[in-house]
Each structure stands twice: as C-alpha cells, then as structure tokens.
Short mmCIF file of C-alpha atoms in Angstrom, two decimals:
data_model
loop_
_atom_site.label_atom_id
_atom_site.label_comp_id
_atom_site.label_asym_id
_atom_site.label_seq_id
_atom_site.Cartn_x
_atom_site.Cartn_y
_atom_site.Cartn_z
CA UNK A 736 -115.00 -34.29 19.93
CA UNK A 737 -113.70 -36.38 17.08
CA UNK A 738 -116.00 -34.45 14.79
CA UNK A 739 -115.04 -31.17 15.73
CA UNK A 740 -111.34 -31.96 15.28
CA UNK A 741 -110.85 -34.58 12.17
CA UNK A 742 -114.30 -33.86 10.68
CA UNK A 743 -115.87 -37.80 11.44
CA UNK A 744 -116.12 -39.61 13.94
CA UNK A 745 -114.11 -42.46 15.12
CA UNK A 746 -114.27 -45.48 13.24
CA UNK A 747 -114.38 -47.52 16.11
CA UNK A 748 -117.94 -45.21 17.05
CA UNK A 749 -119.16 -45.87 12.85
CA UNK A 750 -118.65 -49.49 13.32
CA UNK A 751 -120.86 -49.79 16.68
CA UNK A 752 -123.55 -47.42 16.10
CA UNK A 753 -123.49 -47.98 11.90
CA UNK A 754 -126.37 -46.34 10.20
CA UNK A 755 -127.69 -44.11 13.20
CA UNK A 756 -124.64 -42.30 12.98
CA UNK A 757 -125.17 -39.40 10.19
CA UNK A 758 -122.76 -39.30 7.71
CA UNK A 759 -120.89 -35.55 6.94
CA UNK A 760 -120.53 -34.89 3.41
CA UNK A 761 -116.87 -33.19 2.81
CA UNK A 762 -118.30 -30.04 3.06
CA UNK A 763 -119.82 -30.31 6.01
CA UNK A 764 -116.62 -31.82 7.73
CA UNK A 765 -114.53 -29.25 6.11
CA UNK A 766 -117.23 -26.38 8.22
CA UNK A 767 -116.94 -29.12 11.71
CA UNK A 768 -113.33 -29.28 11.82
CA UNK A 769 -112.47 -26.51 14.29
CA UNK A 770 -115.38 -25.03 14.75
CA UNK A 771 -115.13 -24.55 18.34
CA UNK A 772 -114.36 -22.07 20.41
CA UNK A 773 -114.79 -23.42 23.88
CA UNK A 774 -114.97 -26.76 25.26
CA UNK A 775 -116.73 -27.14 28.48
CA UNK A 776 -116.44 -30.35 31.15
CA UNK A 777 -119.62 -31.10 33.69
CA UNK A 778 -118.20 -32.98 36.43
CA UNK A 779 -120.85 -32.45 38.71
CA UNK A 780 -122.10 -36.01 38.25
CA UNK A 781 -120.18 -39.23 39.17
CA UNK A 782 -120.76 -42.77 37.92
CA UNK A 783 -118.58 -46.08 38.51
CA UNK A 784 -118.27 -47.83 35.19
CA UNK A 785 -117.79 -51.61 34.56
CA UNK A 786 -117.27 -53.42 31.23
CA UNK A 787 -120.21 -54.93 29.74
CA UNK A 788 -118.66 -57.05 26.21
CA UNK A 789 -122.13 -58.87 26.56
CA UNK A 790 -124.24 -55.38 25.27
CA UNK A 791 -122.45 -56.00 22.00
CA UNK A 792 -125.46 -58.67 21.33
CA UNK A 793 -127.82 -56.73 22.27
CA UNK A 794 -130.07 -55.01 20.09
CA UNK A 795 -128.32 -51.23 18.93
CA UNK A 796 -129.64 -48.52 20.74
CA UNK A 797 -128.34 -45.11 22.59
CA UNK A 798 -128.22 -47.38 26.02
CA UNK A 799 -126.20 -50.35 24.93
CA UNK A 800 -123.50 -48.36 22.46
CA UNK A 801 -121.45 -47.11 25.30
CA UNK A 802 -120.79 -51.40 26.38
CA UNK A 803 -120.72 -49.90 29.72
CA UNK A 804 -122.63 -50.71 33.45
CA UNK A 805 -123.17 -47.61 35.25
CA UNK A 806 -123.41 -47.95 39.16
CA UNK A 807 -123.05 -45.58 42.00
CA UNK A 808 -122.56 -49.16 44.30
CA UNK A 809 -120.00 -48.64 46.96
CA UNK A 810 -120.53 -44.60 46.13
CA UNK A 811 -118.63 -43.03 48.99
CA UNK A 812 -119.55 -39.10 49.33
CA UNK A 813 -116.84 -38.78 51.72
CA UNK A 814 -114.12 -39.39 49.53
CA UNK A 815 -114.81 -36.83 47.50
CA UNK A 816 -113.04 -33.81 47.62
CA UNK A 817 -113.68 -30.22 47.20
CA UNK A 818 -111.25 -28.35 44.44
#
C-alpha cells in the first residue's frame, strides 16, 4: 500500500528486502501515488502468526522477509463466525 500512497515503500521493507526491492524513479512515484481506485481485502484464508527474530539470519528470500511462522495449530473452525 505504501507505494500507492507515499510513492516508496517503507523503509523498514528497503532495509529487509534491500536490492530485490525495485527502486521508483520520481517519476514513477509521482504516477504510483494515488493511483488507485479500489482497494480490495481477501479474508477468505486464515493463518495464526508467531514471531520468528531468528529468519533475520537466514538467507533473504520471499519466505523469510515477512520474520513470521505461519500455523493453522489449534485452528478451531467453530469459532469462526459468519458476517
């Protein structure tokens, strides 16, 4: 979102992710910034997160960036409810 609305992304994302983020050049991030028209949430799909600090050593890739352990342990369908 951070693109769309400031024209770059978070520094905190830049600092993680580093070179495999591209870079805008002004004009481009003058042409991102509001350039939506709708935003759109999927829901659908549920997944407990946990911290993970220890990814940070890992090797960068699109798995470990997020510093996150997804689970569905203790997933309770029941306690779900219907809008």
């Amino acid at each position: 979102m951070d693109p769309l609305i400031s024209g770059d992304y978070p520094k905190s994302m830049r600092s993680l992710v580093r070179t495999r983020l591209p870079k805008f050049t002004t004009e481009q991030a003058k042409q991102l910034v509001g350039s939506f028209d709708f935003i759109g949430l999927n829901y659908y799909s549920t997944t407990y997160a946990s911290d993970a600090p220890h990814l940070s050593n890992s090797r960068p890739n699109y798995v470990t960036d997020s510093l996150y352990n997804p689970t569905c342990k203790d997933f309770n369908l029941l306690s779900l409810s219907i809008p």
